[in-house]
Short mmCIF file of C-alpha atoms in Angstrom, two decimals:
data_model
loop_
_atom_site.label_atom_id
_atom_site.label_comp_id
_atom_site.label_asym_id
_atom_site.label_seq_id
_atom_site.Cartn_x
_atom_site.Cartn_y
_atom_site.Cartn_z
CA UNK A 1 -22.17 -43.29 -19.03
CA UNK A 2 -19.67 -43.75 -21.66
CA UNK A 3 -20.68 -40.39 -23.69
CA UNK A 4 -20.84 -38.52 -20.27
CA UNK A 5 -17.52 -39.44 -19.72
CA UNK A 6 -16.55 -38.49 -23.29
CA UNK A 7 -18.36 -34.86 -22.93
CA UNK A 8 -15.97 -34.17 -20.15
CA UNK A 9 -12.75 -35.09 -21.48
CA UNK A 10 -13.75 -33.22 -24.71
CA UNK A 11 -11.49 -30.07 -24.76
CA UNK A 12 -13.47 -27.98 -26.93
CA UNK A 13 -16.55 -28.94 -23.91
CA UNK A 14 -15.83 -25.84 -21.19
CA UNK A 15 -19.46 -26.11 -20.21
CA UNK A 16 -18.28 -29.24 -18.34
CA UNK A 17 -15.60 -27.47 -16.52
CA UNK A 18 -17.75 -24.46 -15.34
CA UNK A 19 -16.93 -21.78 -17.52
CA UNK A 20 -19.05 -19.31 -18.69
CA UNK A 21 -17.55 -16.62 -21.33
CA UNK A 22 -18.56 -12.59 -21.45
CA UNK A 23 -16.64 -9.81 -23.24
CA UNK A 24 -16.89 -6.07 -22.83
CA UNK A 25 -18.59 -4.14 -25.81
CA UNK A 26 -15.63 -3.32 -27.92
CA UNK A 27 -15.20 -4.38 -31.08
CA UNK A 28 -11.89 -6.55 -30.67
CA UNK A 29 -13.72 -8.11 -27.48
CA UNK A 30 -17.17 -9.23 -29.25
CA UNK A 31 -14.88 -10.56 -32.43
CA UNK A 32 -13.12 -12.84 -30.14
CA UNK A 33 -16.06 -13.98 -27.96
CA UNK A 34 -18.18 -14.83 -31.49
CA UNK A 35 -14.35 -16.76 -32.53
CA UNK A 36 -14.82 -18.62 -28.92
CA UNK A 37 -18.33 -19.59 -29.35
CA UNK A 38 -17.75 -21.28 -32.36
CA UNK A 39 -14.78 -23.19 -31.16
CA UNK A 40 -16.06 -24.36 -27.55
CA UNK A 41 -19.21 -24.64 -25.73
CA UNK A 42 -19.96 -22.72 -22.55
CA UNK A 43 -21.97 -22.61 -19.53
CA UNK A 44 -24.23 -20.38 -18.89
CA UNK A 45 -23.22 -17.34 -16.99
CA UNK A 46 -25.54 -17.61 -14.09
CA UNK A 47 -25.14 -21.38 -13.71
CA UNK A 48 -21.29 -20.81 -14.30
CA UNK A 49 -18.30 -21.49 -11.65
CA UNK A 50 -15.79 -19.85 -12.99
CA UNK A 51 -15.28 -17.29 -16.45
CA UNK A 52 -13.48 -16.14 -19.02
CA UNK A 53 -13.54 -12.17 -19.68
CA UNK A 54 -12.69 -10.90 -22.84
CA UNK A 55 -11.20 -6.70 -22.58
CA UNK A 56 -8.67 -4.86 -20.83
CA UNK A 57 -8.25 -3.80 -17.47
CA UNK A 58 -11.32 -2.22 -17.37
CA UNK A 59 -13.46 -4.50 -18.12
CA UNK A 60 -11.93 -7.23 -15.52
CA UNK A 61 -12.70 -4.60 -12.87
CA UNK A 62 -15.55 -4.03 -14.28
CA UNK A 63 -16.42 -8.26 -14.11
CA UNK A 64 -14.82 -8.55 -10.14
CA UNK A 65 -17.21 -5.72 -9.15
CA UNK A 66 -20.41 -7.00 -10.82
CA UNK A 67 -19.57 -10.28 -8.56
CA UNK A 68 -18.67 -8.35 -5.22
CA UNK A 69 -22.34 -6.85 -6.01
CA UNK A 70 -24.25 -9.99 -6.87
CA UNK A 71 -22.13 -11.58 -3.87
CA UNK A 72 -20.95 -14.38 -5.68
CA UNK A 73 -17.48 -13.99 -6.29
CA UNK A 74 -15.87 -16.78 -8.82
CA UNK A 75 -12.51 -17.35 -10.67
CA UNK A 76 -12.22 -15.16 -13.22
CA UNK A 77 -9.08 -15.81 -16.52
CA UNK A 78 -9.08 -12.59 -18.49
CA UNK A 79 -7.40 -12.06 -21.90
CA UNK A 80 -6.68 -9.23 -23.33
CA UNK A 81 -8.75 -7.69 -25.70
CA UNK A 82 -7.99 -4.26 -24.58
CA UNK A 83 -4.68 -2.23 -23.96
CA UNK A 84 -2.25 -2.46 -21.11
CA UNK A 85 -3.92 -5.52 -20.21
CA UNK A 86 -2.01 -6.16 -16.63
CA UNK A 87 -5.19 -8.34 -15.08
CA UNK A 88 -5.26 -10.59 -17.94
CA UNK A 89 -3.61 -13.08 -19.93
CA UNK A 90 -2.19 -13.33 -23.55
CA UNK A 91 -5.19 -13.57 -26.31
CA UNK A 92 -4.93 -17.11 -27.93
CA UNK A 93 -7.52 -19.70 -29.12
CA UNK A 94 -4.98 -22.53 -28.93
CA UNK A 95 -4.86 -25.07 -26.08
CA UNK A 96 -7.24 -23.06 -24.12
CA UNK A 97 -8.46 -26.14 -21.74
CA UNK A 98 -5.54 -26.72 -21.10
CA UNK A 99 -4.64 -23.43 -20.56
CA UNK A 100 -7.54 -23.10 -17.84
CA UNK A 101 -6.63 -26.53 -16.38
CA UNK A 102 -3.50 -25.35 -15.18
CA UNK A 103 -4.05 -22.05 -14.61
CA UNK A 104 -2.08 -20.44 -11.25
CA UNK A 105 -4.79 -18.95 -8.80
CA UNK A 106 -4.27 -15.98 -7.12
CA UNK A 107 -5.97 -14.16 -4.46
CA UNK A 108 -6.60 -10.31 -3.63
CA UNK A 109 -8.85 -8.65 -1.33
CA UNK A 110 -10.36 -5.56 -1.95
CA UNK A 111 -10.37 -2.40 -0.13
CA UNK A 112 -13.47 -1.12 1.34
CA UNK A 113 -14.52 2.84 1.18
CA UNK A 114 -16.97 4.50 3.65
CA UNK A 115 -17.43 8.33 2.27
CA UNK A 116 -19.58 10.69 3.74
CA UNK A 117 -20.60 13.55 2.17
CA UNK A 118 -20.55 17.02 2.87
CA UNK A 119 -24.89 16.47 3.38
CA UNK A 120 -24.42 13.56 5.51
CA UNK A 121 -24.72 10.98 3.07
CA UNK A 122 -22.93 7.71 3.61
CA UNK A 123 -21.99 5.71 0.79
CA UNK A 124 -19.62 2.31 0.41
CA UNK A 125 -17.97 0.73 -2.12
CA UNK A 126 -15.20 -1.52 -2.54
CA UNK A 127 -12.07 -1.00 -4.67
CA UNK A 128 -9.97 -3.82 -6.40
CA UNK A 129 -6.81 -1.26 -7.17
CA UNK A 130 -7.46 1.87 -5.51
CA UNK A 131 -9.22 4.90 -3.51
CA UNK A 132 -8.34 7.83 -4.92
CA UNK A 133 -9.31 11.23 -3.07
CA UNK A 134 -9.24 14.15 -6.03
CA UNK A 135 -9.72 17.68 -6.04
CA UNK A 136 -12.75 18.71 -8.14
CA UNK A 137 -11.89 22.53 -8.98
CA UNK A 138 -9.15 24.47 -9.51
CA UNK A 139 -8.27 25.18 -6.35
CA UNK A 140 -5.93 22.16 -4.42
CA UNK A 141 -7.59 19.93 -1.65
CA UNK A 142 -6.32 20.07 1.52
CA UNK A 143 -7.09 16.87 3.47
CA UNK A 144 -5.91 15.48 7.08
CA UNK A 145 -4.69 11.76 7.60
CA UNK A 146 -5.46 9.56 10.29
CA UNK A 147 -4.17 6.66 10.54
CA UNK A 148 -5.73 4.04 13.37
CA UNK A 149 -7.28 7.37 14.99
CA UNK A 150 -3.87 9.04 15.09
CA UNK A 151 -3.20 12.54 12.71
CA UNK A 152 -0.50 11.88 11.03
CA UNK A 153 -0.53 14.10 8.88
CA UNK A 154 -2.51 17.32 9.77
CA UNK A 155 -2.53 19.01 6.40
CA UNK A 156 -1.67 17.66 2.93
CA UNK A 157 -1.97 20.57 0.04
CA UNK A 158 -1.85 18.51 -2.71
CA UNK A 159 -4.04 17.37 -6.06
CA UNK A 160 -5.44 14.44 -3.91
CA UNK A 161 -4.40 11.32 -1.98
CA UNK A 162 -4.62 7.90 -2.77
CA UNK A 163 -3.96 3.82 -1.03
CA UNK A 164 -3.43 1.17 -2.89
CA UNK A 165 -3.56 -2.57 -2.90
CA UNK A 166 -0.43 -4.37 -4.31
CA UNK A 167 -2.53 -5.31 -7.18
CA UNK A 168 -3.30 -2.02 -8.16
CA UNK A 169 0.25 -0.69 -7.03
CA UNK A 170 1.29 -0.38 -10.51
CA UNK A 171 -1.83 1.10 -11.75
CA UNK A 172 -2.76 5.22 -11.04
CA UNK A 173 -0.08 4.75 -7.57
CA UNK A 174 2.61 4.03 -9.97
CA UNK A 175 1.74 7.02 -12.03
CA UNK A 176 1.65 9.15 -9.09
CA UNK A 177 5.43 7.94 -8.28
CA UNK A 178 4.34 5.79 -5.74
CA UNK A 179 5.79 2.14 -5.00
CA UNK A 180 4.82 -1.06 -6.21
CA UNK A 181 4.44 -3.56 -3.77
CA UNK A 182 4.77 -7.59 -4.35
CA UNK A 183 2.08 -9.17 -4.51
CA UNK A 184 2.65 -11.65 -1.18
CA UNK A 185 3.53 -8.00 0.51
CA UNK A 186 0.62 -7.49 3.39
CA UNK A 187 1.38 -3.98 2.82
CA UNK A 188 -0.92 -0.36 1.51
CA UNK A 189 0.62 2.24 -0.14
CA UNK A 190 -0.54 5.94 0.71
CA UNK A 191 0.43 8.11 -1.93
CA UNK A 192 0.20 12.34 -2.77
CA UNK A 193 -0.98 13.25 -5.97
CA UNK A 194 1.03 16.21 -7.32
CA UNK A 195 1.48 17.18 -3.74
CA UNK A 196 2.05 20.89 -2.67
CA UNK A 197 2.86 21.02 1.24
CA UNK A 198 4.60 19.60 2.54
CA UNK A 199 6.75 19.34 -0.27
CA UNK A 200 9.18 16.23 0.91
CA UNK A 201 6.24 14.08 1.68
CA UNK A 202 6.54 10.91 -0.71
CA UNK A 203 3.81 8.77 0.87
CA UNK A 204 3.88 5.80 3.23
CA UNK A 205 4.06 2.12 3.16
CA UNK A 206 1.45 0.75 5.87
CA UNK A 207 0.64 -2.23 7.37
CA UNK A 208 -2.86 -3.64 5.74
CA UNK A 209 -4.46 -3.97 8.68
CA UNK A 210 -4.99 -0.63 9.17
CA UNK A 211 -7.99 1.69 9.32
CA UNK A 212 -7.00 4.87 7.14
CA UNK A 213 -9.35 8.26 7.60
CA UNK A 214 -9.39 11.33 5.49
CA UNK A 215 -10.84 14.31 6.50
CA UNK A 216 -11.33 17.09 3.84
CA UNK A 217 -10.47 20.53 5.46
CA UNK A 218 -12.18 23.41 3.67
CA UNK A 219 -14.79 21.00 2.22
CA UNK A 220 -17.50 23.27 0.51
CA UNK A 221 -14.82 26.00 -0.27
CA UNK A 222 -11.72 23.16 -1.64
CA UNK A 223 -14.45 20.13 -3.11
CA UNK A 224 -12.92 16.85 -3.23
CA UNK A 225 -14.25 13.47 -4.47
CA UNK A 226 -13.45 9.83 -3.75
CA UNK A 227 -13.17 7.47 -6.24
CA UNK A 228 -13.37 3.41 -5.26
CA UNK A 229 -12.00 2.27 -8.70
CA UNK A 230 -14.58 3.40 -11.33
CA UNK A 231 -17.31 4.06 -8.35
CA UNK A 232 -17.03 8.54 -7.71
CA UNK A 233 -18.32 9.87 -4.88
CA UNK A 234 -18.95 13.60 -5.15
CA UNK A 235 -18.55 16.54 -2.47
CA UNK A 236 -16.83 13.96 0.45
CA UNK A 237 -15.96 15.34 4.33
CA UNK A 238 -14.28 12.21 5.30
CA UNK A 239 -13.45 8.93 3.66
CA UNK A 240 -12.27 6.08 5.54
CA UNK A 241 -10.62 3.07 4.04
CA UNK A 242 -9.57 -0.71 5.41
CA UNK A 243 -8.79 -3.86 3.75
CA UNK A 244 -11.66 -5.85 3.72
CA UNK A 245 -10.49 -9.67 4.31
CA UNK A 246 -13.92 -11.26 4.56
CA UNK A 247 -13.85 -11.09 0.77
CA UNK A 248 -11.61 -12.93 -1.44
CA UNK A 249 -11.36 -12.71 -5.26
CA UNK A 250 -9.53 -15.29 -7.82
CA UNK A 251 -7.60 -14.43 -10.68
CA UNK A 252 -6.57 -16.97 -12.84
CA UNK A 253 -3.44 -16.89 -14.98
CA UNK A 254 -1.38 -18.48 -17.41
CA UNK A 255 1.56 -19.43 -15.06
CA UNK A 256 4.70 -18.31 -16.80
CA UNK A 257 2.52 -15.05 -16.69
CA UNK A 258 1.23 -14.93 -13.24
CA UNK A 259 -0.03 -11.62 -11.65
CA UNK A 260 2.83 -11.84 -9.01
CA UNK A 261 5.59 -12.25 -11.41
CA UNK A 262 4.60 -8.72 -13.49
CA UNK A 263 4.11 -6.94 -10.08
CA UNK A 264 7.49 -7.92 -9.38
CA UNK A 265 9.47 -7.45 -12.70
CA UNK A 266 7.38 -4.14 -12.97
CA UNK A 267 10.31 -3.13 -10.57
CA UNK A 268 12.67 -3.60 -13.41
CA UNK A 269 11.03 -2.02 -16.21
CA UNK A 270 13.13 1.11 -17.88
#
């Protein structure tokens, strides 16, 4: 009973907590994850109830969709072995128990795409940051916008279209001069990429409990594609996107580097 006890109070033992560790392919991610090996034990992945994800931005998308797919969605505490790093915390072998012990949780819900194809074929797929609707040729898309069944905006000449969550709103929507959105903020924003007509059109701020629905005009002629994070959909005729609520995701950070707190000083960066 006595070395039981001892196994879980061991801070090197993160089996006993319920983490299991994985790391995307690069080379700075598999030198850490062989550095964390050696230093701490760790569940295995399939038994696990929670992770640590060793990458960049990517590769935590990556992780959060593998779950939505398996259906088992668990707390996930990322750091960064990649670039910009925004979904994950600072890289550091020190104190990491106690790092995970008291790490802030915070929930997002993904959206959910339906596309359908210019053949009829229906596809779904959830996005984490964003769905992006992008011209595939030369030649602009033009796309209608419905918002809860209403046109609201019959024809948008433009590069594409994209809504995003307020965890992605400083991802591609920031790029695209669109706004970032706290994270608390039940909000979507609807932003033009490089948009053409009409011209004073910045985007929208919605509501996130609303059913968005983009129709491509000129489809085989103007070919546009949908893209639910890193999931592309090909040759779409309408795309319709909602929050989906019934599915909640954890992100676990250090707490004087909380997800919330970089969405919101993002507003302040020169």
């Amino acid at each position: 009973m006595q070395q039981g006890l001892a196994n879980v109070t061991d801070p090197r033992d993160l089996a006993a907590r319920g983490f299991a560790l994985t790391a995307s392919p690069t080379e700075a991610a598999q030198a850490a994850e062989k550095m964390l090996r050696r230093r701490f034990s760790w569940a295995n992945e399939g038994d696990a109830t929670a992770l640590v994800a060793l990458g960049g931005d990517g590769f935590m998308l990556q992780t959060l969709h593998a779950m939505l797919a398996d259906g088992s969605p668990r707390p996930v505490f990322g750091m960064n072995r990649g670039t910009v790093g925004f979904l994950m915390n600072e890289w550091r072998l020190d104190r990491l128990g106690e790092r995970l012990d008291g790490a802030k949780r915070i929930k997002v819900a993904p959206l959910a795409m339906t596309a359908t194809t210019i053949d009829g074929e229906v596809l779904t797929n959830p996005a984490i940051n964003e769905v992006s609707l992008l011209r595939e040729t030369r030649q602009t898309a033009k796309i209608e916008i419905c918002v809860n069944g209403r046109v609201v905006l019959p024809e948008l000449v433009a590069d594409g279209v994209l809504v995003a969550t307020p965890a992605g709103s400083t991802a591609y929507n920031l790029s695209a001069n669109g706004p970032i959105l706290p994270l608390a903020a039940r909000m979507l924003a609807l932003t033009p990429i490089s948009p053409f007509r009409p011209r004073r059109w910045s985007g929208a701020i919605l509501p996130d409990d609303v059913n968005i629905q983009f129709r491509v005009l000129e489809a085989p002629n103007r070919p546009v594609s949908a893209v639910a994070d890193q999931f592309e959909v090909r040759d779409v005729a309408t795309v319709g996107v909602r929050l989906d609520r019934s599915v909640e995701l954890t992100l676990l950070f250090d707490p004087e580097h909380a997800l919330d707190e970089r969405i919101a000083m993002e507003q302040f960066a020169t």
